[in-house]
Tab-separated table of C-alpha atoms and ligand atoms in Angstrom:
chain	number	residue	atom	x	y	z
A	1	MET	CA	-173.997	-165.782	111.127
A	2	ASP	CA	-173.058	-168.697	108.883
A	3	ARG	CA	-174.434	-172.163	109.473
A	4	PHE	CA	-173.668	-175.639	108.171
A	5	HIS	CA	-176.227	-177.756	106.397
A	6	ILE	CA	-175.247	-181.415	106.663
A	7	VAL	CA	-176.858	-184.543	105.270
A	8	GLY	CA	-175.588	-187.458	107.315
A	9	GLY	CA	-174.561	-190.948	106.359
A	10	SER	CA	-171.936	-190.498	103.613
A	11	SER	CA	-168.682	-192.411	103.880
A	12	LEU	CA	-165.462	-190.425	104.064
A	13	ARG	CA	-162.778	-191.597	101.700
A	14	GLY	CA	-159.379	-190.207	100.744
A	15	VAL	CA	-156.631	-188.118	102.246
A	16	VAL	CA	-156.939	-185.007	104.378
A	17	SER	CA	-153.985	-182.807	105.159
A	18	VAL	CA	-153.871	-181.162	108.571
A	19	SER	CA	-153.190	-177.407	108.832
A	20	GLY	CA	-150.806	-175.547	111.122
A	21	SER	CA	-151.708	-175.617	114.794
A	22	LYS	CA	-153.773	-172.728	116.160
A	23	ASN	CA	-152.574	-173.264	119.707
A	24	ALA	CA	-148.922	-173.330	118.635
A	25	ALA	CA	-149.203	-170.455	116.150
A	26	LEU	CA	-150.753	-168.073	118.705
A	27	PRO	CA	-147.887	-168.023	121.254
A	28	ILE	CA	-145.326	-168.046	118.443
A	29	LEU	CA	-146.975	-164.999	116.833
A	30	PHE	CA	-147.140	-163.214	120.211
A	31	SER	CA	-143.460	-163.999	120.764
A	32	SER	CA	-142.733	-161.461	117.974
A	33	LEU	CA	-143.262	-158.883	120.752
A	34	LEU	CA	-139.939	-160.071	122.189
A	35	GLY	CA	-138.217	-158.396	119.244
A	36	GLY	CA	-135.592	-159.527	116.788
A	37	GLY	CA	-137.928	-159.995	113.821
A	38	MET	CA	-139.079	-163.402	112.663
A	39	GLU	CA	-140.447	-165.290	109.701
A	40	VAL	CA	-143.272	-167.691	110.622
A	41	GLY	CA	-144.627	-170.308	108.230
A	42	ASN	CA	-147.514	-172.822	108.289
A	43	VAL	CA	-149.751	-170.194	109.936
A	44	PRO	CA	-153.372	-171.393	109.569
A	45	SER	CA	-156.080	-169.156	108.124
A	46	LEU	CA	-158.362	-168.923	111.159
A	47	ARG	CA	-160.493	-166.377	112.913
A	48	ASP	CA	-158.316	-166.510	116.075
A	49	ILE	CA	-155.167	-165.971	114.030
A	50	ARG	CA	-156.694	-162.845	112.437
A	51	THR	CA	-157.593	-161.599	115.918
A	52	ALA	CA	-153.976	-162.152	116.983
A	53	PHE	CA	-152.711	-160.185	113.968
A	54	SER	CA	-155.145	-157.312	114.777
A	55	LEU	CA	-153.892	-157.181	118.334
A	56	LEU	CA	-150.250	-157.395	117.282
A	57	SER	CA	-150.820	-154.553	114.824
A	58	GLN	CA	-152.219	-152.407	117.666
A	59	LEU	CA	-149.120	-153.327	119.648
A	60	GLY	CA	-146.799	-152.070	116.911
A	61	ILE	CA	-145.942	-155.317	115.132
A	62	ARG	CA	-145.906	-155.234	111.341
A	63	ALA	CA	-146.925	-158.517	109.714
A	64	GLN	CA	-145.786	-158.719	106.131
A	65	PRO	CA	-147.306	-161.584	104.097
A	66	LEU	CA	-144.825	-163.711	102.192
A	67	PHE	CA	-146.063	-165.513	99.115
A	68	GLN	CA	-144.248	-168.570	97.809
A	69	GLU	CA	-143.778	-168.126	94.076
A	70	GLU	CA	-143.331	-170.893	91.580
A	71	LYS	CA	-139.562	-170.515	91.386
A	72	GLY	CA	-139.303	-170.906	95.120
A	73	GLU	CA	-138.712	-167.183	95.637
A	74	VAL	CA	-140.642	-165.295	98.223
A	75	SER	CA	-142.082	-161.843	97.601
A	76	GLU	CA	-144.563	-159.441	99.110
A	77	GLY	CA	-148.047	-159.414	97.568
A	78	PRO	CA	-150.855	-156.838	97.577
A	79	TRP	CA	-152.930	-158.391	100.281
A	80	THR	CA	-155.092	-157.732	103.361
A	81	PHE	CA	-156.014	-159.983	106.279
A	82	SER	CA	-159.638	-160.186	105.151
A	83	ASP	CA	-158.462	-161.876	101.933
A	84	THR	CA	-159.305	-165.397	103.096
A	85	GLY	CA	-159.121	-166.961	99.645
A	86	ASN	CA	-155.467	-166.117	99.214
A	87	TRP	CA	-153.850	-166.811	102.559
A	88	PRO	CA	-150.054	-166.742	102.333
A	89	GLY	CA	-149.425	-168.972	105.364
A	90	LYS	CA	-146.084	-167.259	105.892
A	91	PHE	CA	-145.384	-163.869	107.456
A	92	PHE	CA	-142.454	-161.717	108.436
A	93	LEU	CA	-143.123	-160.005	111.751
A	94	SER	CA	-141.123	-157.000	112.847
A	95	GLU	CA	-141.401	-154.284	115.470
A	96	GLU	CA	-142.464	-150.883	114.163
A	97	ASN	CA	-143.468	-149.239	117.401
A	98	THR	CA	-142.068	-150.416	120.713
A	99	THR	CA	-144.048	-148.160	123.026
A	100	ALA	CA	-147.593	-149.496	122.456
A	101	HIS	CA	-148.618	-151.730	125.357
A	102	GLU	CA	-152.419	-151.973	125.557
A	103	ALA	CA	-154.541	-155.007	124.650
A	104	PRO	CA	-158.130	-153.696	124.584
A	105	TYR	CA	-161.230	-155.489	125.840
A	106	ASP	CA	-162.805	-155.687	122.363
A	107	LEU	CA	-160.055	-157.997	121.118
A	108	VAL	CA	-159.381	-159.911	124.341
A	109	ARG	CA	-163.067	-160.781	124.781
A	110	THR	CA	-163.123	-162.521	121.391
A	111	MET	CA	-159.962	-164.497	122.113
A	112	ARG	CA	-158.763	-165.382	125.608
A	113	ALA	CA	-155.319	-166.342	124.292
A	114	SER	CA	-154.706	-162.576	123.881
A	115	ILE	CA	-153.349	-162.831	127.436
A	116	LEU	CA	-150.225	-164.248	125.741
A	117	CYS	CA	-149.091	-160.697	124.960
A	118	LEU	CA	-148.628	-159.944	128.661
A	119	GLY	CA	-145.352	-161.825	129.253
A	120	PRO	CA	-143.546	-160.579	126.124
A	121	LEU	CA	-144.714	-156.974	126.674
A	122	LEU	CA	-143.469	-156.954	130.260
A	123	ALA	CA	-140.151	-158.518	129.310
A	124	ARG	CA	-139.405	-156.261	126.339
A	125	ARG	CA	-141.340	-153.024	126.930
A	126	ARG	CA	-141.571	-153.249	130.718
A	127	ARG	CA	-145.189	-152.166	130.625
A	128	ALA	CA	-148.500	-153.798	129.734
A	129	ARG	CA	-152.165	-152.985	130.050
A	130	VAL	CA	-154.204	-156.027	129.088
A	131	SER	CA	-157.936	-156.474	129.503
A	132	LEU	CA	-158.822	-159.276	131.941
A	133	PRO	CA	-160.180	-162.126	129.813
A	134	GLY	CA	-163.082	-162.938	132.173
A	135	GLY	CA	-164.943	-166.250	132.240
A	136	CYS	CA	-166.312	-168.145	129.287
A	137	LEU	CA	-168.867	-170.828	128.668
A	138	ILE	CA	-166.534	-173.692	129.574
A	139	GLY	CA	-165.460	-172.283	132.936
A	140	ALA	CA	-164.142	-169.370	134.991
A	141	ARG	CA	-160.664	-169.545	133.437
A	142	PRO	CA	-158.743	-167.185	135.720
A	143	VAL	CA	-155.172	-166.020	134.970
A	144	ASP	CA	-153.981	-165.862	138.576
A	145	MET	CA	-151.055	-168.234	137.931
A	146	HIS	CA	-149.746	-166.003	135.121
A	147	LEU	CA	-149.988	-162.925	137.356
A	148	ASN	CA	-148.430	-164.568	140.426
A	149	ALA	CA	-145.444	-165.664	138.348
A	150	PHE	CA	-144.913	-162.187	136.878
A	151	SER	CA	-145.124	-160.662	140.389
A	152	ARG	CA	-142.457	-163.069	141.568
A	153	MET	CA	-140.300	-162.012	138.608
A	154	GLY	CA	-140.519	-158.377	139.683
A	155	ALA	CA	-143.614	-156.978	137.998
A	156	ARG	CA	-145.914	-154.566	139.838
A	157	ILE	CA	-149.452	-155.613	138.987
A	158	SER	CA	-152.788	-154.015	139.721
A	159	ILE	CA	-156.270	-154.589	138.411
A	160	ASP	CA	-157.909	-151.406	137.281
A	161	HIS	CA	-161.345	-151.084	135.617
A	162	GLY	CA	-161.185	-154.624	134.247
A	163	TYR	CA	-157.618	-154.260	133.017
A	164	ILE	CA	-154.377	-155.826	134.229
A	165	ASP	CA	-151.945	-152.955	134.658
A	166	ALA	CA	-148.381	-154.171	134.957
A	167	ASN	CA	-144.957	-152.598	134.870
A	168	THR	CA	-141.456	-153.481	135.935
A	169	ASP	CA	-137.941	-152.060	136.151
A	170	GLY	CA	-136.792	-155.295	134.501
A	171	LEU	CA	-137.924	-158.869	135.065
A	172	VAL	CA	-135.635	-161.079	137.131
A	173	GLY	CA	-135.539	-164.886	136.871
A	174	CYS	CA	-136.675	-167.007	139.829
A	175	ASP	CA	-138.146	-170.441	140.643
A	176	ILE	CA	-141.819	-170.767	139.791
A	177	HIS	CA	-143.843	-173.710	141.046
A	178	LEU	CA	-147.121	-173.846	139.171
A	179	PRO	CA	-150.045	-175.186	141.244
A	180	TYR	CA	-151.461	-176.635	137.986
A	181	PRO	CA	-149.733	-177.153	134.631
A	182	THR	CA	-151.490	-174.282	132.851
A	183	VAL	CA	-150.792	-174.234	129.110
A	184	THR	CA	-150.906	-170.524	128.247
A	185	GLY	CA	-149.525	-169.754	131.728
A	186	THR	CA	-146.416	-171.838	130.995
A	187	GLU	CA	-146.071	-170.164	127.576
A	188	ASN	CA	-146.459	-166.670	129.006
A	189	ILE	CA	-143.829	-167.250	131.703
A	190	LEU	CA	-141.514	-168.956	129.215
A	191	MET	CA	-141.620	-165.951	126.875
A	192	ALA	CA	-141.102	-163.456	129.705
A	193	ALA	CA	-138.189	-165.460	131.146
A	194	THR	CA	-136.423	-165.485	127.782
A	195	LEU	CA	-135.464	-161.821	128.236
A	196	ALA	CA	-135.404	-161.741	132.079
A	197	LYS	CA	-132.184	-161.251	133.992
A	198	GLY	CA	-130.727	-164.522	135.291
A	199	THR	CA	-132.308	-167.963	135.428
A	200	THR	CA	-135.960	-168.910	135.682
A	201	ARG	CA	-137.045	-172.454	136.470
A	202	ILE	CA	-140.665	-173.465	135.922
A	203	PHE	CA	-141.720	-176.532	137.913
A	204	ASN	CA	-144.895	-178.445	137.121
A	205	ALA	CA	-144.810	-176.812	133.685
A	206	ALA	CA	-147.410	-177.951	131.166
A	207	GLN	CA	-145.900	-180.351	128.605
A	208	GLU	CA	-148.248	-179.841	125.666
A	209	PRO	CA	-146.424	-180.199	122.300
A	210	GLU	CA	-147.408	-176.599	121.433
A	211	ILE	CA	-145.219	-175.408	124.340
A	212	SER	CA	-142.272	-177.375	122.959
A	213	ASP	CA	-142.935	-175.838	119.529
A	214	LEU	CA	-142.756	-172.354	121.057
A	215	ALA	CA	-139.589	-173.229	123.000
A	216	VAL	CA	-137.822	-174.641	119.933
A	217	CYS	CA	-138.830	-171.525	117.965
A	218	LEU	CA	-137.421	-169.280	120.736
A	219	ASN	CA	-134.164	-171.256	120.955
A	220	GLY	CA	-133.768	-170.845	117.191
A	221	ARG	CA	-133.793	-167.097	117.839
A	222	GLY	CA	-131.084	-167.273	120.511
A	223	ALA	CA	-133.110	-168.025	123.664
A	224	ARG	CA	-131.638	-170.514	126.139
A	225	ILE	CA	-134.358	-172.943	127.192
A	226	GLU	CA	-133.557	-176.390	128.587
A	227	GLY	CA	-135.847	-179.261	129.553
A	228	ILE	CA	-138.115	-178.840	126.508
A	229	GLY	CA	-140.957	-181.381	126.569
A	230	THR	CA	-140.601	-182.012	130.323
A	231	SER	CA	-142.362	-180.557	133.364
A	232	SER	CA	-139.213	-178.665	134.488
A	233	LEU	CA	-138.098	-175.876	132.212
A	234	LYS	CA	-134.920	-173.905	132.806
A	235	ILE	CA	-134.579	-170.590	131.015
A	236	THR	CA	-131.395	-168.541	131.109
A	237	GLY	CA	-132.260	-164.996	130.136
A	238	VAL	CA	-130.568	-163.358	127.139
A	239	ASP	CA	-130.331	-159.650	126.239
A	240	SER	CA	-132.084	-159.880	122.892
A	241	LEU	CA	-133.343	-162.294	120.245
A	242	LEU	CA	-132.084	-162.692	116.683
A	243	PRO	CA	-134.050	-162.813	113.413
A	244	SER	CA	-135.004	-166.319	112.412
A	245	SER	CA	-137.433	-168.451	110.468
A	246	TYR	CA	-139.796	-171.101	111.868
A	247	GLY	CA	-142.621	-173.364	110.681
A	248	VAL	CA	-145.539	-173.990	113.068
A	249	MET	CA	-146.289	-177.639	113.954
A	250	ALA	CA	-149.386	-179.396	112.602
A	251	ASP	CA	-152.627	-179.124	114.569
A	252	ARG	CA	-153.016	-182.265	116.673
A	253	ILE	CA	-156.635	-181.417	117.594
A	254	GLU	CA	-157.669	-180.967	113.967
A	255	ALA	CA	-155.849	-184.248	113.250
A	256	GLY	CA	-157.678	-185.937	116.134
A	257	THR	CA	-161.033	-184.625	114.897
A	258	PHE	CA	-160.448	-186.171	111.449
A	259	MET	CA	-159.259	-189.390	113.075
A	260	VAL	CA	-162.568	-189.700	114.927
A	261	ALA	CA	-164.329	-188.901	111.629
A	262	GLY	CA	-162.366	-191.814	110.127
A	263	ALA	CA	-163.422	-194.119	112.965
A	264	LEU	CA	-167.058	-193.096	112.364
A	265	LEU	CA	-167.217	-193.084	108.567
A	266	GLY	CA	-163.781	-193.848	107.040
A	267	ASP	CA	-163.747	-195.872	103.867
A	268	PRO	CA	-160.780	-195.528	104.578
A	269	LEU	CA	-159.606	-192.046	105.561
A	270	THR	CA	-155.939	-191.007	105.770
A	271	VAL	CA	-155.014	-188.085	107.999
A	272	GLN	CA	-151.667	-186.762	106.874
A	273	ASN	CA	-149.094	-184.134	107.797
A	274	ILE	CA	-149.250	-185.036	111.500
A	275	ASP	CA	-146.928	-186.024	114.302
A	276	VAL	CA	-148.480	-189.318	115.371
A	277	THR	CA	-146.583	-189.347	118.688
A	278	CYS	CA	-148.621	-186.327	119.893
A	279	LEU	CA	-151.823	-188.329	119.492
A	280	SER	CA	-151.044	-191.505	121.395
A	281	SER	CA	-153.706	-191.101	124.078
A	282	LEU	CA	-156.470	-190.561	121.479
A	283	LEU	CA	-155.161	-193.442	119.362
A	284	GLY	CA	-155.185	-195.635	122.500
A	285	THR	CA	-158.862	-194.787	123.097
A	286	LEU	CA	-159.785	-195.410	119.457
A	287	ARG	CA	-157.952	-198.741	119.575
A	288	ALA	CA	-159.864	-199.689	122.749
A	289	MET	CA	-163.103	-198.849	120.923
A	290	GLY	CA	-162.195	-201.222	118.103
A	291	ALA	CA	-160.328	-199.085	115.572
A	292	ASP	CA	-157.796	-200.697	113.348
A	293	PHE	CA	-155.360	-198.248	111.840
A	294	GLU	CA	-152.182	-198.030	109.864
A	295	GLU	CA	-149.554	-195.589	111.028
A	296	THR	CA	-146.624	-194.060	109.199
A	297	PRO	CA	-144.371	-191.356	110.716
A	298	GLY	CA	-146.554	-188.604	109.193
A	299	SER	CA	-149.994	-190.141	108.791
A	300	VAL	CA	-152.701	-192.415	110.162
A	301	THR	CA	-155.219	-194.323	108.056
A	302	LEU	CA	-158.468	-195.439	109.669
A	303	ALA	CA	-161.549	-197.234	108.479
A	304	ARG	CA	-164.984	-197.037	110.031
A	305	ILE	CA	-165.205	-199.209	113.153
A	306	ARG	CA	-167.881	-201.774	112.320
A	307	LYS	CA	-168.853	-202.564	115.900
A	308	PRO	CA	-167.418	-199.882	118.194
A	309	CYS	CA	-167.424	-200.661	121.898
A	310	GLY	CA	-167.680	-198.254	124.825
A	311	ALA	CA	-164.666	-196.734	126.570
A	312	SER	CA	-163.754	-194.649	129.581
A	313	VAL	CA	-161.908	-191.404	129.137
A	314	ARG	CA	-160.552	-188.915	131.630
A	315	THR	CA	-159.365	-185.576	130.245
A	316	GLU	CA	-155.999	-184.535	131.617
A	317	PRO	CA	-153.031	-182.325	130.816
A	318	TYR	CA	-150.742	-183.729	128.106
A	319	PRO	CA	-149.887	-186.569	127.611
A	320	GLY	CA	-153.359	-187.470	128.950
A	321	PHE	CA	-156.532	-187.427	126.862
A	322	PRO	CA	-157.016	-183.819	125.609
A	323	THR	CA	-160.011	-181.881	126.888
A	324	ASP	CA	-160.107	-180.366	123.390
A	325	MET	CA	-161.092	-183.827	122.017
A	326	GLN	CA	-163.879	-184.843	124.420
A	327	ALA	CA	-166.759	-183.293	122.461
A	328	GLN	CA	-165.604	-185.098	119.305
A	329	ILE	CA	-165.352	-188.564	120.894
A	330	LEU	CA	-168.941	-188.419	122.250
A	331	PRO	CA	-170.690	-189.223	118.917
A	332	LEU	CA	-168.553	-192.374	118.612
A	333	MET	CA	-169.402	-193.337	122.189
A	334	SER	CA	-173.085	-192.690	121.459
A	335	ILE	CA	-173.256	-195.340	118.752
A	336	ALA	CA	-170.924	-197.785	120.538
A	337	LYS	CA	-172.013	-201.035	122.120
A	338	GLY	CA	-172.266	-200.690	125.891
A	339	SER	CA	-171.747	-197.596	127.963
A	340	SER	CA	-168.922	-195.089	128.129
A	341	THR	CA	-167.789	-192.496	130.626
A	342	VAL	CA	-166.049	-189.176	130.160
A	343	VAL	CA	-164.602	-187.430	133.205
A	344	GLU	CA	-163.679	-183.813	132.494
A	345	THR	CA	-160.924	-182.691	134.878
A	346	VAL	CA	-159.563	-179.609	133.093
A	347	PHE	CA	-162.552	-177.274	132.757
A	348	GLU	CA	-165.525	-177.194	135.085
A	349	ASN	CA	-168.334	-176.715	132.572
A	350	ARG	CA	-167.379	-178.350	129.332
A	351	PHE	CA	-170.464	-180.401	128.489
A	352	THR	CA	-172.644	-177.724	126.871
A	353	HIS	CA	-172.672	-179.762	123.639
A	354	VAL	CA	-174.323	-182.726	125.398
A	355	MET	CA	-177.794	-181.172	125.413
A	356	GLU	CA	-177.568	-180.562	121.680
A	357	MET	CA	-176.302	-184.109	121.038
A	358	ASN	CA	-179.180	-185.475	123.119
A	359	ARG	CA	-181.559	-183.506	120.900
A	360	MET	CA	-180.082	-185.525	118.029
A	361	GLY	CA	-180.951	-188.768	119.821
A	362	ALA	CA	-177.838	-189.407	121.915
A	363	ASN	CA	-178.423	-190.660	125.436
A	364	ILE	CA	-175.895	-188.905	127.641
A	365	ASP	CA	-176.359	-188.035	131.339
A	366	VAL	CA	-174.136	-185.429	132.886
A	367	HIS	CA	-173.478	-185.437	136.626
A	368	GLY	CA	-171.042	-182.678	137.538
A	369	SER	CA	-167.776	-183.384	135.781
A	370	ARG	CA	-168.886	-186.816	134.502
A	371	ALA	CA	-170.791	-187.727	131.383
A	372	PHE	CA	-172.325	-191.199	131.159
A	373	VAL	CA	-172.956	-192.220	127.593
A	374	HIS	CA	-175.513	-194.973	127.029
A	375	GLY	CA	-174.523	-196.455	123.692
A	376	MET	CA	-176.363	-197.971	120.724
A	377	SER	CA	-178.145	-194.700	119.958
A	378	SER	CA	-179.219	-193.985	116.451
A	379	LEU	CA	-178.664	-190.277	115.848
A	380	GLU	CA	-181.233	-188.230	113.936
A	381	GLY	CA	-180.559	-184.987	112.080
A	382	ALA	CA	-181.688	-181.827	113.898
A	383	SER	CA	-181.105	-178.115	114.078
A	384	VAL	CA	-178.495	-177.513	116.773
A	385	MET	CA	-176.449	-174.643	118.127
A	386	ALA	CA	-172.663	-174.606	118.452
A	387	SER	CA	-171.584	-173.168	121.795
A	388	ASP	CA	-167.798	-173.219	121.603
A	389	LEU	CA	-165.016	-174.216	119.277
A	390	ARG	CA	-164.593	-177.915	120.107
A	391	ALA	CA	-168.290	-178.376	120.913
A	392	SER	CA	-169.032	-177.352	117.319
A	393	ALA	CA	-166.604	-179.951	115.974
A	394	GLY	CA	-168.417	-182.595	118.062
A	395	LEU	CA	-171.766	-181.488	116.607
A	396	VAL	CA	-170.405	-181.641	113.046
A	397	LEU	CA	-169.287	-185.248	113.644
A	398	ALA	CA	-172.667	-186.125	115.182
A	399	ALA	CA	-174.451	-184.618	112.151
A	400	LEU	CA	-172.215	-186.568	109.745
A	401	ILE	CA	-173.428	-189.880	111.196
A	402	ALA	CA	-177.033	-188.829	111.849
A	403	ASN	CA	-179.931	-189.951	109.685
A	404	GLY	CA	-181.201	-187.087	107.545
A	405	GLU	CA	-180.469	-183.406	107.593
A	406	SER	CA	-178.920	-181.266	110.307
A	407	GLU	CA	-178.302	-177.599	110.583
A	408	ILE	CA	-175.512	-176.331	112.813
A	409	GLN	CA	-175.950	-172.715	113.846
A	410	ARG	CA	-173.197	-170.324	114.921
A	411	VAL	CA	-170.341	-171.974	113.074
A	412	TYR	CA	-168.215	-168.895	113.696
A	413	HIS	CA	-167.052	-170.873	116.721
A	414	ILE	CA	-165.616	-173.576	114.464
A	415	ASP	CA	-164.004	-170.954	112.197
A	416	ARG	CA	-161.909	-169.879	115.196
A	417	GLY	CA	-159.959	-173.120	115.097
A	418	TYR	CA	-160.587	-175.228	111.971
A	419	GLU	CA	-159.323	-174.132	108.574
A	420	ARG	CA	-162.078	-174.605	105.945
A	421	ILE	CA	-163.397	-177.722	107.673
A	422	GLU	CA	-166.430	-177.942	105.383
A	423	ARG	CA	-164.227	-177.936	102.252
A	424	LYS	CA	-161.956	-180.602	103.687
A	425	LEU	CA	-164.939	-182.785	104.652
A	426	GLU	CA	-166.684	-182.217	101.320
A	427	LYS	CA	-163.565	-183.367	99.454
A	428	LEU	CA	-163.698	-186.583	101.473
A	429	GLY	CA	-167.299	-187.199	100.422
A	430	ALA	CA	-169.325	-185.547	103.198
A	431	ARG	CA	-172.502	-183.731	102.227
A	432	ILE	CA	-171.884	-180.437	104.002
A	433	LYS	CA	-172.560	-176.874	102.848
A	434	ARG	CA	-171.929	-173.514	104.434
A	435	VAL	CA	-174.990	-171.278	104.346
A	436	ARG	CA	-173.863	-167.670	104.483
A	437	GLY	CA	-175.344	-165.311	107.056
A	438	GLU	CA	-174.478	-161.891	108.355
A	439	ASP	CA	-170.958	-161.310	109.657
A	440	VAL	CA	-170.283	-161.697	113.364
A	441	PRO	CA	-168.917	-158.467	114.846
B	1	UD1	C1	-155.122	-174.028	126.583
B	1	UD1	C2	-155.600	-174.206	125.173
B	1	UD1	C3	-156.997	-174.801	125.162
B	1	UD1	C4	-157.021	-176.112	125.955
B	1	UD1	C5	-156.425	-175.883	127.340
B	1	UD1	C6	-156.269	-177.177	128.122
B	1	UD1	C7	-154.516	-172.417	123.948
B	1	UD1	C8	-154.656	-171.106	123.248
B	1	UD1	N1	-155.625	-172.900	124.528
B	1	UD1	O1	-156.008	-173.121	127.239
B	1	UD1	O2	-157.355	-175.084	123.805
B	1	UD1	O3	-158.359	-176.530	126.110
B	1	UD1	O4	-155.122	-175.289	127.234
B	1	UD1	O5	-155.507	-178.085	127.408
B	1	UD1	O6	-153.467	-173.025	123.949
B	1	UD1	N2	-156.263	-172.014	135.474
B	1	UD1	C9	-156.312	-171.300	136.648
B	1	UD1	N3	-155.488	-170.212	136.783
B	1	UD1	C10	-154.620	-169.820	135.799
B	1	UD1	C11	-154.586	-170.567	134.600
B	1	UD1	C12	-155.415	-171.666	134.454
B	1	UD1	O7	-157.067	-171.618	137.555
B	1	UD1	O8	-153.898	-168.824	135.984
B	1	UD1	C13	-157.151	-173.202	135.297
B	1	UD1	C14	-158.197	-172.977	134.192
B	1	UD1	O9	-159.325	-172.292	134.679
B	1	UD1	C15	-158.506	-174.402	133.774
B	1	UD1	C16	-157.156	-175.112	133.945
B	1	UD1	O10	-156.385	-174.295	134.816
B	1	UD1	O11	-159.457	-174.976	134.630
B	1	UD1	C17	-156.406	-175.318	132.645
B	1	UD1	O12	-156.249	-174.080	131.994
B	1	UD1	P1	-155.038	-173.769	131.020
B	1	UD1	O13	-154.122	-174.921	130.896
B	1	UD1	O14	-154.452	-172.458	131.429
B	1	UD1	O15	-155.814	-173.584	129.637
B	1	UD1	P2	-155.570	-172.438	128.596
B	1	UD1	O16	-154.108	-172.154	128.559
B	1	UD1	O17	-156.516	-171.309	128.822
């Protein structure tokens, strides 16, 4: 298992360009199961994306890499998915086998978002057998809302030996009222409804920008989705989708992570290739903590906050403060003047990083879903363990401001969702090195 060796204290100066969004790319890639063929660009080179391609391959989707040549022409190259140094970023996905329908436990356990194949498989192939994702470190994470919606649309669903077994004679649109605006639940239903008979309306839909990205991509292929970006989506089913080309949006969580890095150590740091409007709640918090930044339509420039002050944050569905950013804001709160509070409302157990940050000298008390951060801590380098994707990003930021050396173990978590983060940070002036270990199965 690889680890990061970080020497804290260096300023971060320059420009960092944000990669394509993991959470937008995943549903868009799984939407290839709806048929029609599609070209997808700005696909980030990440562990989760490779898992998605493995699963899609088992489900009969051929992913052909497209390399941009100097003259602007696109051609196929001799390439495999393990070739990380030469990632094309663009793929043509087409159906080769339309009878495969099983998503095995081995793949689903490494990436919960594999559940996103369920809706498209049911809609197009009328049959799906998908391993139940099970719980994970940040909470139970059931998929009951996905399953209830598919039942209402006419799927017969049973749970058998840890697998969701579902089939249908054809999905039929209906009104779905979600008890909670689940992100992948909304995406799964949206994809299924695209090819269902009649009209589906999703009420209390999640409004995350990644859902809008998926919906715009689907409409470009002939789907009929209205209400994009709102909590009420109306989908009029169509018989089939058409071939099309789409570029995945930029990753707002990667952008947010670099923005916090800028607030901690920027001298100054420009985060570019982003949609600033997706980040307003984080920018509001950074402003409240004392950040001064310059915005353009595609970038934000921040300098280190000289005297950060404490803030209160409550994680919520979009457009609220993202749960995927709470681990990263904690190091800033730890060195701020006064105290701060984080209330986690999305996942029940998302403070596993706090113990590790406290080992680095932070002073954070967790009571249930609340973390109380006593500021003015001076962080010290330590050997710490990453426990999940965003927790690892929080630990990297803590190590960057700590005195002395830190070692972050199990960085395979961060490789799931950040494209070459150590190279991007190193280019900005951070002292960070990847120490190679054995591969994670
Ligand atoms: C997605 C994101 C993840 C982000 C999360 C919240 C992807 C691939 N992942 O995860 O990065 O942290 O949104 O913004 O896009 N729930 C149920 N039953 C369900 C579905 C969800 O009880 O059927 C609960 C979950 O346990 C959780 C809450 O609803 O407590 C939110 O989950 P959800 O929005 O579904 O998150 P994900 O889609 O898994």
